[in-house]
Every structure is written in structure tokens, then in C-alpha cells.
């Protein structure tokens, strides 16, 4: 009688799946924000990441207290990650308002793998595999084609230099807080605790911004619903999945997988906001999917263990 093979326990694959789920949820943020046009972009960002970050911290508050000494020994990582978490949504949502959902998202998320690779090379001296470099090249070319694809005159006219620069700032801060969270996880701080501490810090930094700019959320039920959805679903649930992923894959890998986010954003923008894609855009999506496939394939030339496990 032939024995039934047991399913392979592959923590890297599970981690990659967590980042994929997070990216699918994040891809809805640009379209969601468009349903509250009277709310300033910085208020959208402050509500989404600020409230979502504080919820993450509250979820693991007892664990943060338990590991407070280990966390405070890494105060530089905590501060760097918290500031990056606070800056990221302000730059990201402002970039989408200036350059459109598709272009703002692809510039922000598409630049993150390059920044992540640079950070890991400078800070960790970590060599990048040929497989990852090939995947990153496919992804970068793909998002470049996708950014050039929208043929809506309104979107093209609003794709200002300022919006692109804000998108690059968002990509840099995204890579920075991903790296900081990953490093903290590798210093005996559990995955959810590290994410909760860094995102809670960033959330607190965003609260003054929300108090100063968030009054339009109370102007209508629709505005309030948009803010609530952004905080709970893509930010709170999405970053729980992302934190799980970071515990099992390198930050450069996670940011590369998250190139799925602009694909989702572009598809939703085309369907709901009339930001139409040309054949060039679909070619870009195909290259991004190839990038994801290469990242998800096992890399036999490089073994990476998971970060600290939850107790």
C-alpha cells in the first residue's frame, strides 16, 4: 500500500502567501480613497495607517510589554520604522491624488524593491541571488510599462513631477519600515510584536495629522465608511498578513512580491474609475506576474531561515 506523502512544510512559501494576500488588500486602497474626494490625501493616509497601526499595537499590547526591554534595545530600529510608517501613507496617497491611482501606485510600490535591495546591500551586506535580480528586473520593467499605459487624458495631465517624487518617497519609506521590522524580528522579538511596536509608533505619530485634517470624515456616512474600511481591512488585516510574511522572507523579497499591489490597483482603476489600460499596460501586468512567479519559486542557491517564531 502506497503511503500518502505528507504536505511539505515550507515556511518561505507560507510567508510569500501572506505578502500576496496583503498586496491584494492594499490594491483596493486607491479606488477606495477615490470615493471620498473631499477628504484630503494626508487625512486618508493618517486615518488608514494611523488607526490601523494603533490597532496592531493594541492587539499585541501584552506582548509589547513583555518584550519591552528587547524592543528598547532596538530603539533606533523602532524610531526609524515608526517615522517611515508615518511618512509612507502621507506620500503614497498624495502621489495618487496628483498622478492618478495607477501611476501613483506603480511608482510607489514599484520603486520599493530597488530601495529594499539598496538598503540590504548597505546595511546587511546581503548578496542578492540571480533569480531575485531577474525577478526584480521583470517587475521594474513591468511597472514602468504599466505606468505608461493609462490613456485617460485626465490621468495623464495630472501625472506631475511632484506626484512621481512623492511616489518615490513612498517607495523608500515602505522599504525602510519593512527592513526595520524584519531586523527587529531577527533580534528575539516575535513577528506580531515587532510589527505592533513599529506600526503603533507610526500610528501615534500620525494622530496629530488626523486630528488637524480629518474633519471631512465626519461630513458624510460615505466618507466615514471609507476611512473605517481603509483602517480595518487593507491596513489592519493587510499588515497582519504582511508581518507574517516578513517573519519568513527577506524584506527585499516581500517588497518584490508586493508588486502585485499595482496590478490590482490598475485593474480596479480601469473597471471603476475609467483609467483604461492599453496593450502596453497588459504587457506590464504579464511581466509583473512573471516577477511574482520567479520570487515564489524555490531558490536552491540560497537558504534563508525564518525569523523568530511566536512563543
CSV table of C-alpha atoms in Angstrom, one decimal:
chain,number,residue,atom,x,y,z
A,1,UNK,CA,0.0,0.0,0.0
A,2,UNK,CA,1.5,3.3,-1.1
A,3,UNK,CA,1.9,5.9,1.7
A,4,UNK,CA,0.3,9.2,1.1
A,5,UNK,CA,3.0,11.9,1.1
A,6,UNK,CA,2.8,14.5,3.8
A,7,UNK,CA,2.4,18.1,2.6
A,8,UNK,CA,5.7,19.9,2.6
A,9,UNK,CA,6.1,22.5,5.4
A,10,UNK,CA,7.6,25.4,3.5
A,11,UNK,CA,7.7,28.5,5.7
A,12,UNK,CA,9.0,30.7,2.9
A,13,UNK,CA,6.1,29.7,0.7
A,14,UNK,CA,3.6,30.5,3.6
A,15,UNK,CA,5.4,33.8,4.2
A,16,UNK,CA,5.1,34.7,0.5
A,17,UNK,CA,1.4,33.8,0.6
A,18,UNK,CA,0.9,36.2,3.5
A,19,UNK,CA,2.5,39.0,1.4
A,20,UNK,CA,0.4,38.1,-1.6
A,21,UNK,CA,-2.8,38.4,0.5
A,22,UNK,CA,-1.7,41.7,1.9
A,23,UNK,CA,-0.9,43.0,-1.6
A,24,UNK,CA,-4.4,42.1,-2.8
A,25,UNK,CA,-6.0,44.0,0.1
A,26,UNK,CA,-3.6,47.0,-0.4
A,27,UNK,CA,-4.5,47.1,-4.1
A,28,UNK,CA,-8.0,48.3,-3.1
A,29,UNK,CA,-6.9,51.4,-1.3
A,30,UNK,CA,-6.6,53.8,-4.2
A,31,UNK,CA,-10.0,53.1,-5.6
A,32,UNK,CA,-11.5,53.2,-2.0
A,33,UNK,CA,-9.9,56.6,-1.4
A,34,UNK,CA,-11.5,57.9,-4.6
A,35,UNK,CA,-14.9,57.5,-3.0
A,36,UNK,CA,-14.0,60.2,-0.5
A,37,UNK,CA,-12.7,63.0,-2.8
A,38,UNK,CA,-13.5,65.8,-0.3
A,39,UNK,CA,-11.1,64.2,2.3
A,40,UNK,CA,-7.5,65.4,1.9
A,41,UNK,CA,-5.0,62.9,0.9
A,42,UNK,CA,-2.9,63.3,4.0
A,43,UNK,CA,-6.1,62.7,6.1
A,44,UNK,CA,-6.8,59.5,4.2
A,45,UNK,CA,-3.2,58.3,4.8
A,46,UNK,CA,-3.3,59.3,8.5
A,47,UNK,CA,-6.6,57.5,9.1
A,48,UNK,CA,-5.6,54.4,7.2
A,49,UNK,CA,-2.1,53.8,8.6
A,50,UNK,CA,-2.6,55.7,11.8
A,51,UNK,CA,-5.7,53.9,13.1
A,52,UNK,CA,-4.6,50.6,11.6
A,53,UNK,CA,-1.2,50.8,13.3
A,54,UNK,CA,-2.6,51.6,16.7
A,55,UNK,CA,-5.0,48.6,16.3
A,56,UNK,CA,-2.0,46.4,15.6
A,57,UNK,CA,-0.3,47.7,18.7
A,58,UNK,CA,-3.3,47.1,20.9
A,59,UNK,CA,-3.7,43.6,19.6
A,60,UNK,CA,-0.3,42.6,21.0
A,61,UNK,CA,0.0,45.1,23.8
A,62,UNK,CA,0.7,42.5,26.4
A,63,UNK,CA,3.4,41.0,24.3
A,64,UNK,CA,4.9,44.5,23.7
A,65,UNK,CA,5.1,45.0,27.4
A,66,UNK,CA,6.7,41.5,27.9
A,67,UNK,CA,9.4,42.3,25.2
A,68,UNK,CA,9.8,46.0,26.1
A,69,UNK,CA,13.4,45.6,27.0
A,70,UNK,CA,14.3,43.8,23.8
A,71,UNK,CA,12.4,46.4,21.8
A,72,UNK,CA,14.0,49.4,23.6
A,73,UNK,CA,17.4,47.9,23.0
A,74,UNK,CA,16.5,48.3,19.3
A,75,UNK,CA,15.2,51.8,19.8
A,76,UNK,CA,16.9,53.0,16.6
A,77,UNK,CA,15.0,50.4,14.6
A,78,UNK,CA,11.8,51.4,16.4
A,79,UNK,CA,12.3,55.1,15.6
A,80,UNK,CA,13.3,54.5,12.0
A,81,UNK,CA,10.4,52.2,11.4
A,82,UNK,CA,7.9,54.4,13.1
A,83,UNK,CA,8.9,57.5,11.2
A,84,UNK,CA,8.9,55.6,7.9
A,85,UNK,CA,5.4,54.2,8.7
A,86,UNK,CA,4.2,57.8,9.4
A,87,UNK,CA,5.7,59.2,6.2
A,88,UNK,CA,4.7,56.4,3.9
A,89,UNK,CA,0.9,56.9,3.7
A,90,UNK,CA,1.2,60.7,3.5
A,91,UNK,CA,3.4,60.4,0.5
A,92,UNK,CA,1.5,57.5,-1.1
A,93,UNK,CA,-2.0,58.9,-1.0
A,94,UNK,CA,-0.7,62.3,-2.1
A,95,UNK,CA,1.0,60.7,-5.1
A,96,UNK,CA,-2.2,59.0,-6.1
A,97,UNK,CA,-4.1,62.3,-5.9
A,98,UNK,CA,-1.6,64.1,-8.1
A,99,UNK,CA,-0.8,61.3,-10.6
A,100,UNK,CA,-3.8,59.1,-10.5
A,101,UNK,CA,-4.4,55.7,-8.9
A,102,UNK,CA,-2.5,53.6,-11.4
A,103,UNK,CA,0.6,55.8,-11.8
A,104,UNK,CA,0.8,56.8,-8.1
A,105,UNK,CA,0.6,53.2,-7.0
A,106,UNK,CA,3.1,51.7,-9.5
A,107,UNK,CA,5.7,54.4,-8.8
A,108,UNK,CA,5.3,54.0,-5.1
A,109,UNK,CA,5.3,50.2,-4.9
A,110,UNK,CA,7.4,49.6,-8.0
A,111,UNK,CA,10.3,51.6,-6.6
A,112,UNK,CA,10.3,49.8,-3.2
A,113,UNK,CA,12.2,46.6,-4.4
A,114,UNK,CA,15.1,48.8,-5.6
A,115,UNK,CA,15.2,50.7,-2.3
A,116,UNK,CA,15.0,47.4,-0.4
A,117,UNK,CA,17.9,45.9,-2.3
A,118,UNK,CA,20.0,49.0,-1.7
A,119,UNK,CA,19.2,49.0,2.0
A,120,UNK,CA,20.1,45.3,2.4
A,121,UNK,CA,23.3,45.7,0.4
A,122,UNK,CA,24.4,48.7,2.5
A,123,UNK,CA,23.2,47.7,5.9
A,124,UNK,CA,23.3,43.9,5.9
A,125,UNK,CA,25.9,43.2,3.2
A,126,UNK,CA,23.4,40.7,1.8
A,127,UNK,CA,24.1,39.4,-1.7
A,128,UNK,CA,21.1,39.1,-3.9
A,129,UNK,CA,20.6,35.9,-6.0
A,130,UNK,CA,20.5,35.9,-9.8
A,131,UNK,CA,16.9,34.6,-9.5
A,132,UNK,CA,15.8,37.6,-7.4
A,133,UNK,CA,17.6,40.1,-9.7
A,134,UNK,CA,15.9,38.6,-12.7
A,135,UNK,CA,12.5,38.8,-10.9
A,136,UNK,CA,13.2,42.4,-9.9
A,137,UNK,CA,14.1,43.4,-13.4
A,138,UNK,CA,10.9,41.8,-14.8
A,139,UNK,CA,8.9,43.7,-12.1
A,140,UNK,CA,10.6,47.0,-12.7
A,141,UNK,CA,10.1,46.8,-16.4
A,142,UNK,CA,6.5,45.7,-15.8
A,143,UNK,CA,5.6,48.6,-13.6
A,144,UNK,CA,7.3,51.0,-16.0
A,145,UNK,CA,5.1,49.8,-18.8
A,146,UNK,CA,2.1,49.9,-16.5
A,147,UNK,CA,2.8,53.4,-15.5
A,148,UNK,CA,3.0,54.5,-19.2
A,149,UNK,CA,-0.2,52.6,-20.1
A,150,UNK,CA,-3.2,54.7,-18.9
A,151,UNK,CA,-4.6,56.6,-21.8
A,152,UNK,CA,-7.1,58.7,-19.9
A,153,UNK,CA,-6.3,62.3,-20.6
A,154,UNK,CA,-7.2,63.3,-17.1
A,155,UNK,CA,-4.8,60.9,-15.5
A,156,UNK,CA,-2.0,61.8,-18.0
A,157,UNK,CA,-2.4,65.5,-17.3
A,158,UNK,CA,-2.2,65.0,-13.5
A,159,UNK,CA,1.0,62.9,-13.6
A,160,UNK,CA,3.1,65.7,-12.3
A,161,UNK,CA,6.8,65.6,-11.3
A,162,UNK,CA,5.6,66.2,-7.8
A,163,UNK,CA,3.4,63.2,-7.8
A,164,UNK,CA,6.2,61.0,-9.1
A,165,UNK,CA,8.6,62.3,-6.5
A,166,UNK,CA,6.1,61.6,-3.7
A,167,UNK,CA,5.7,58.1,-5.1
A,168,UNK,CA,9.5,57.6,-4.8
A,169,UNK,CA,9.4,58.9,-1.2
A,170,UNK,CA,6.6,56.4,-0.5
A,171,UNK,CA,8.7,53.6,-2.0
A,172,UNK,CA,11.7,54.5,0.1
A,173,UNK,CA,9.8,54.6,3.3
A,174,UNK,CA,8.0,51.4,2.5
A,175,UNK,CA,11.3,49.6,2.1
A,176,UNK,CA,12.7,51.2,5.2
A,177,UNK,CA,9.9,50.1,7.6
A,178,UNK,CA,9.9,46.6,6.0
A,179,UNK,CA,13.7,46.4,6.7
A,180,UNK,CA,13.4,47.7,10.2
A,181,UNK,CA,10.6,45.3,11.1
A,182,UNK,CA,12.5,42.4,9.7
A,183,UNK,CA,15.6,43.3,11.6
A,184,UNK,CA,13.7,43.6,14.9
A,185,UNK,CA,12.1,40.2,14.3
A,186,UNK,CA,15.6,38.7,14.0
A,187,UNK,CA,16.6,40.0,17.4
A,188,UNK,CA,14.4,37.8,19.5
A,189,UNK,CA,11.2,39.9,19.2
A,190,UNK,CA,8.3,37.9,17.8
A,191,UNK,CA,6.8,38.8,14.5
A,192,UNK,CA,3.5,40.3,15.6
A,193,UNK,CA,5.2,42.1,18.5
A,194,UNK,CA,7.7,43.8,16.2
A,195,UNK,CA,5.0,44.9,13.7
A,196,UNK,CA,2.8,46.1,16.5
A,197,UNK,CA,5.5,48.2,18.1
A,198,UNK,CA,6.7,49.8,14.9
A,199,UNK,CA,3.2,50.4,13.5
A,200,UNK,CA,1.9,51.6,16.8
A,201,UNK,CA,4.7,54.1,17.0
A,202,UNK,CA,4.0,55.3,13.4
A,203,UNK,CA,0.2,55.4,14.2
A,204,UNK,CA,0.8,57.6,17.2
A,205,UNK,CA,2.9,60.0,15.1
A,206,UNK,CA,0.0,60.2,12.6
A,207,UNK,CA,-2.6,61.1,15.1
A,208,UNK,CA,-1.9,64.9,15.2
A,209,UNK,CA,-2.2,64.9,11.4
A,210,UNK,CA,-5.5,63.1,11.6
A,211,UNK,CA,-6.8,65.5,14.2
A,212,UNK,CA,-5.8,68.5,12.1
A,213,UNK,CA,-7.1,67.3,8.7
A,214,UNK,CA,-9.6,64.5,9.4
A,215,UNK,CA,-12.8,66.6,10.0
A,216,UNK,CA,-14.2,65.8,6.5
A,217,UNK,CA,-14.5,62.1,7.5
A,218,UNK,CA,-17.5,63.2,9.6
A,219,UNK,CA,-19.2,65.1,6.8
A,220,UNK,CA,-20.9,62.1,5.4
A,221,UNK,CA,-21.5,58.4,6.0
A,222,UNK,CA,-19.7,57.6,2.8
A,223,UNK,CA,-16.5,59.5,3.9
A,224,UNK,CA,-16.7,57.8,7.3
A,225,UNK,CA,-17.1,54.3,5.8
A,226,UNK,CA,-14.1,54.9,3.5
A,227,UNK,CA,-11.9,55.8,6.5
A,228,UNK,CA,-13.2,52.8,8.5
A,229,UNK,CA,-12.6,50.4,5.6
A,230,UNK,CA,-9.1,51.7,5.0
A,231,UNK,CA,-8.1,51.4,8.6
A,232,UNK,CA,-9.6,47.9,9.3
A,233,UNK,CA,-9.2,45.9,6.0
A,234,UNK,CA,-6.1,46.9,4.0
A,235,UNK,CA,-4.1,48.4,6.8
A,236,UNK,CA,-5.0,46.3,9.9
A,237,UNK,CA,-5.7,42.9,8.3
A,238,UNK,CA,-3.3,43.5,5.4
A,239,UNK,CA,-0.4,44.4,7.7
A,240,UNK,CA,-1.1,41.4,9.9
A,241,UNK,CA,-0.6,39.2,6.8
A,242,UNK,CA,2.5,41.3,5.7
A,243,UNK,CA,4.0,40.9,9.2
A,244,UNK,CA,3.6,37.1,9.0
A,245,UNK,CA,5.3,37.2,5.6
A,246,UNK,CA,8.2,39.3,6.8
A,247,UNK,CA,8.9,36.7,9.5
A,248,UNK,CA,9.7,34.1,6.8
A,249,UNK,CA,11.1,36.0,3.8
A,250,UNK,CA,13.6,38.8,3.4
A,251,UNK,CA,12.3,42.4,3.1
A,252,UNK,CA,13.6,42.6,-0.5
A,253,UNK,CA,11.6,39.5,-1.4
A,254,UNK,CA,8.5,40.8,0.4
A,255,UNK,CA,8.7,44.2,-1.4
A,256,UNK,CA,9.1,42.4,-4.7
A,257,UNK,CA,6.1,40.2,-4.2
A,258,UNK,CA,4.1,43.3,-3.3
A,259,UNK,CA,4.4,44.4,-6.9
A,260,UNK,CA,1.1,42.6,-7.2
A,261,UNK,CA,-0.5,45.6,-5.5
A,262,UNK,CA,-0.2,48.0,-8.5
A,263,UNK,CA,-1.6,45.2,-10.7
A,264,UNK,CA,-4.7,45.0,-8.6
A,265,UNK,CA,-4.9,48.8,-8.3
A,266,UNK,CA,-4.6,49.2,-12.1
A,267,UNK,CA,-7.3,46.6,-12.8
A,268,UNK,CA,-9.7,48.2,-10.3
A,269,UNK,CA,-9.0,51.7,-11.6
A,270,UNK,CA,-9.7,50.5,-15.1
A,271,UNK,CA,-13.0,48.9,-14.0
A,272,UNK,CA,-14.3,51.6,-11.6
A,273,UNK,CA,-12.5,54.8,-12.4
A,274,UNK,CA,-12.2,54.6,-16.2
A,275,UNK,CA,-8.4,54.7,-16.1
A,276,UNK,CA,-8.2,52.4,-19.1
A,277,UNK,CA,-5.2,50.2,-19.9
A,278,UNK,CA,-3.7,49.7,-23.4
A,279,UNK,CA,-2.0,46.6,-24.7
A,280,UNK,CA,1.3,48.0,-23.2
A,281,UNK,CA,-0.4,48.0,-19.8
A,282,UNK,CA,-1.4,44.4,-20.1
A,283,UNK,CA,2.2,43.5,-21.1
A,284,UNK,CA,3.3,45.2,-17.9
A,285,UNK,CA,0.9,43.2,-15.9
A,286,UNK,CA,2.2,40.0,-17.5
A,287,UNK,CA,5.8,40.9,-16.6
A,288,UNK,CA,4.8,41.6,-13.0
A,289,UNK,CA,3.1,38.2,-12.8
A,290,UNK,CA,6.3,36.6,-14.2
A,291,UNK,CA,8.2,38.5,-11.5
A,292,UNK,CA,5.9,37.1,-8.8
A,293,UNK,CA,6.4,33.6,-10.2
A,294,UNK,CA,10.2,33.8,-10.1
A,295,UNK,CA,10.1,35.1,-6.5
A,296,UNK,CA,7.8,32.4,-5.3
A,297,UNK,CA,9.9,29.6,-7.0
A,298,UNK,CA,12.3,27.9,-4.5
A,299,UNK,CA,15.8,29.3,-4.7
A,300,UNK,CA,18.1,26.4,-4.2
A,301,UNK,CA,21.2,28.5,-4.2
A,302,UNK,CA,20.3,30.5,-1.1
A,303,UNK,CA,18.8,29.2,2.2
A,304,UNK,CA,17.0,31.7,4.4
A,305,UNK,CA,15.6,30.6,7.7
A,306,UNK,CA,12.5,32.2,9.3
A,307,UNK,CA,12.7,34.9,11.9
A,308,UNK,CA,11.8,34.3,15.5
A,309,UNK,CA,8.6,32.3,15.9
A,310,UNK,CA,5.7,33.3,18.2
A,311,UNK,CA,6.0,31.8,21.6
